[in-house]
PDB file of C-alpha atoms in Angstrom:
ATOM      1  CA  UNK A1027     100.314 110.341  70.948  1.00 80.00           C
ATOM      2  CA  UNK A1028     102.798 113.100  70.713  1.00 88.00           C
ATOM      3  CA  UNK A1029     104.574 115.537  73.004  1.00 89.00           C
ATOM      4  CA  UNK A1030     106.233 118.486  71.859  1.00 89.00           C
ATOM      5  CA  UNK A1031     110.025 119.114  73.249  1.00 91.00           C
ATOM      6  CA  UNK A1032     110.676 122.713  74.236  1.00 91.00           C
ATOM      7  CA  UNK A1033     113.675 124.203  74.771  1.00 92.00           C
ATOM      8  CA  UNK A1034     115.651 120.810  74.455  1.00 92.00           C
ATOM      9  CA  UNK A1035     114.166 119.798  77.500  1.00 93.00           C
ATOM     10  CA  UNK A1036     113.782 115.825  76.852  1.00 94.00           C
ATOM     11  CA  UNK A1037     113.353 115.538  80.827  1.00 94.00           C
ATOM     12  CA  UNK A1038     110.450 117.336  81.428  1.00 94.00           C
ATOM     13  CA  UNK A1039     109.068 116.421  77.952  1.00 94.00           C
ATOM     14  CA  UNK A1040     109.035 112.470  79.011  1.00 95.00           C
ATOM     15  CA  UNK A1041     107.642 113.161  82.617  1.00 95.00           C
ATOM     16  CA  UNK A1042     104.968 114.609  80.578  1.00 94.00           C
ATOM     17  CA  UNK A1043     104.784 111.838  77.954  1.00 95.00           C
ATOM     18  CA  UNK A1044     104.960 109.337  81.747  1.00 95.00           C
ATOM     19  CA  UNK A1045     102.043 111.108  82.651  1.00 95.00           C
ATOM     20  CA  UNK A1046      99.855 110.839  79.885  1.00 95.00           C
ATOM     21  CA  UNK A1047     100.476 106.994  79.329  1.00 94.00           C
ATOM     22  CA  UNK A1048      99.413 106.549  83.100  1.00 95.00           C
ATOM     23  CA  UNK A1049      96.424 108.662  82.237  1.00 94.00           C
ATOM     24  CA  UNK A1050      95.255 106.684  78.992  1.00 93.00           C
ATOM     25  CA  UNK A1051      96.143 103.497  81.328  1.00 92.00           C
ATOM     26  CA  UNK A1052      98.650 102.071  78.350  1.00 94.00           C
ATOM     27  CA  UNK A1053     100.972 100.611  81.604  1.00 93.00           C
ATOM     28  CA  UNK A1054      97.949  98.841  83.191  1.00 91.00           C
ATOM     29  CA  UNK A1055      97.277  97.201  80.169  1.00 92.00           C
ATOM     30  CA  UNK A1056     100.938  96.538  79.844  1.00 94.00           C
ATOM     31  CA  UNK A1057     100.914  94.729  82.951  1.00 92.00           C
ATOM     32  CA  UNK A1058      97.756  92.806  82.340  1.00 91.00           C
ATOM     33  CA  UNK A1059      98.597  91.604  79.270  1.00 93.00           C
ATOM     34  CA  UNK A1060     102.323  90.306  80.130  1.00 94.00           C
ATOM     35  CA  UNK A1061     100.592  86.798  81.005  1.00 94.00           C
ATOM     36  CA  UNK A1062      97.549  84.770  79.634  1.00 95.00           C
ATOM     37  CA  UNK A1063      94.718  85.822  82.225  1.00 93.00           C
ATOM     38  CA  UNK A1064      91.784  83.311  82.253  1.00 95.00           C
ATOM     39  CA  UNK A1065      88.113  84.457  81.642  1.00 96.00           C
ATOM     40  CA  UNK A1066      87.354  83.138  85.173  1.00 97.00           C
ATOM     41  CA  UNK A1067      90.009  85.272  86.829  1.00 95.00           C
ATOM     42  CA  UNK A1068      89.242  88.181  84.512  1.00 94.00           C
ATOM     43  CA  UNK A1069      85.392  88.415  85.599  1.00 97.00           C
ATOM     44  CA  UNK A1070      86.715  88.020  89.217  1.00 97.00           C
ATOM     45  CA  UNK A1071      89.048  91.116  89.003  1.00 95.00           C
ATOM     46  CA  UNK A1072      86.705  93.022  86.721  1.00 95.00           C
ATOM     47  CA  UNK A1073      83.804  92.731  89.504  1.00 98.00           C
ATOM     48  CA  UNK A1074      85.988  93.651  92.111  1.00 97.00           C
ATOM     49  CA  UNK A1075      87.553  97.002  90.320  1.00 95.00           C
ATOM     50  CA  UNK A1076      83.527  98.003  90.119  1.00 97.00           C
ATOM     51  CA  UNK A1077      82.871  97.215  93.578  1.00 97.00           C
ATOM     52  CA  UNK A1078      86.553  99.075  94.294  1.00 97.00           C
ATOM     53  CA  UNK A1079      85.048 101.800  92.032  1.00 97.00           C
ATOM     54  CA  UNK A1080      81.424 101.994  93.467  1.00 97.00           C
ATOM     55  CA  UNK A1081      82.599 102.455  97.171  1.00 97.00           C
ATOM     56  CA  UNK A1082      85.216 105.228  96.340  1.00 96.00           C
ATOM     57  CA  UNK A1083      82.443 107.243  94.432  1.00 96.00           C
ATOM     58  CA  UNK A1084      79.933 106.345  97.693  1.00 95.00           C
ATOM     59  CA  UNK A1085      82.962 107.462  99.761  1.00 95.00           C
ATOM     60  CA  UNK A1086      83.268 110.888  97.587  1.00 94.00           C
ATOM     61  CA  UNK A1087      79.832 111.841  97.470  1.00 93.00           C
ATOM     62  CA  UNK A1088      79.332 111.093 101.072  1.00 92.00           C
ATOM     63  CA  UNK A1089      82.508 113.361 102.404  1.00 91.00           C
ATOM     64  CA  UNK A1090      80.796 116.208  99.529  1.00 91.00           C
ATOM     65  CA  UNK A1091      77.458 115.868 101.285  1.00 89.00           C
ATOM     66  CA  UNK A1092      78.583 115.936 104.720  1.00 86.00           C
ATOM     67  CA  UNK A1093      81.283 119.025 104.597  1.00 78.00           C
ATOM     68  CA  UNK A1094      83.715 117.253 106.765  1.00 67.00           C
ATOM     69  CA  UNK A1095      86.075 115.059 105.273  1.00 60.00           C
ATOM     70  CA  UNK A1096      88.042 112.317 107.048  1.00 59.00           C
ATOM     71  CA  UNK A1097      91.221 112.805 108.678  1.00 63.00           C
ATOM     72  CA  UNK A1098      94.284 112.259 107.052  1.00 68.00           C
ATOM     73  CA  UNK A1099      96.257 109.187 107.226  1.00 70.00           C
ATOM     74  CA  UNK A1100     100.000 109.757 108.662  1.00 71.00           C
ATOM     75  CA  UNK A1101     102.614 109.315 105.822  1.00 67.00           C
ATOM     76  CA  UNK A1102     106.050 107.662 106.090  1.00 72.00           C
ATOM     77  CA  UNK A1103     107.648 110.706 107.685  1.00 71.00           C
ATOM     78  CA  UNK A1104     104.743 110.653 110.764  1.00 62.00           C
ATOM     79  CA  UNK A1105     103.036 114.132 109.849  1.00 60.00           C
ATOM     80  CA  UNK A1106      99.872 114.830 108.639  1.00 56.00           C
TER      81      UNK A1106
END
């Protein structure tokens, strides 16, 4: 992976190096692999990121289809 510095900007250039680790998902495998995970509780988690991932592309398609999507959820600060 490499990310090109412009204008001696190191800042920007690791927020953009930041963001494409989180995309390639190098610090979720980071964190999974910091302790021995047994098959057991790897199937378990594994079957419940599909469900996880099955009802949020249900949930997607069904707000497309419809037209109106769902109201917002009020953040820390109390507006929508």
């Amino acid at each position: 992976m490499q990310v090109l510095v412009r204008d001696n900007n190191v800042d920007q250039a690791l927020r953009f190096l930041k963001k494409k680790l989180q995309r390639e998902g190098v610090f979720r495998e980071m964190r999974l692999r910091e302790h021995f995970e047994k098959p057991s509780e790897k199937r378990a988690r594994e079957k419940a990121e599909g469900i996880r991932r099955v009802r949020k592309l249900a949930r997607k398609k069904l707000d497309r289809e419809s037209g109106i999507s769902a109201p917002k959820k009020a953040g820390p600060s109390g507006r929508k």
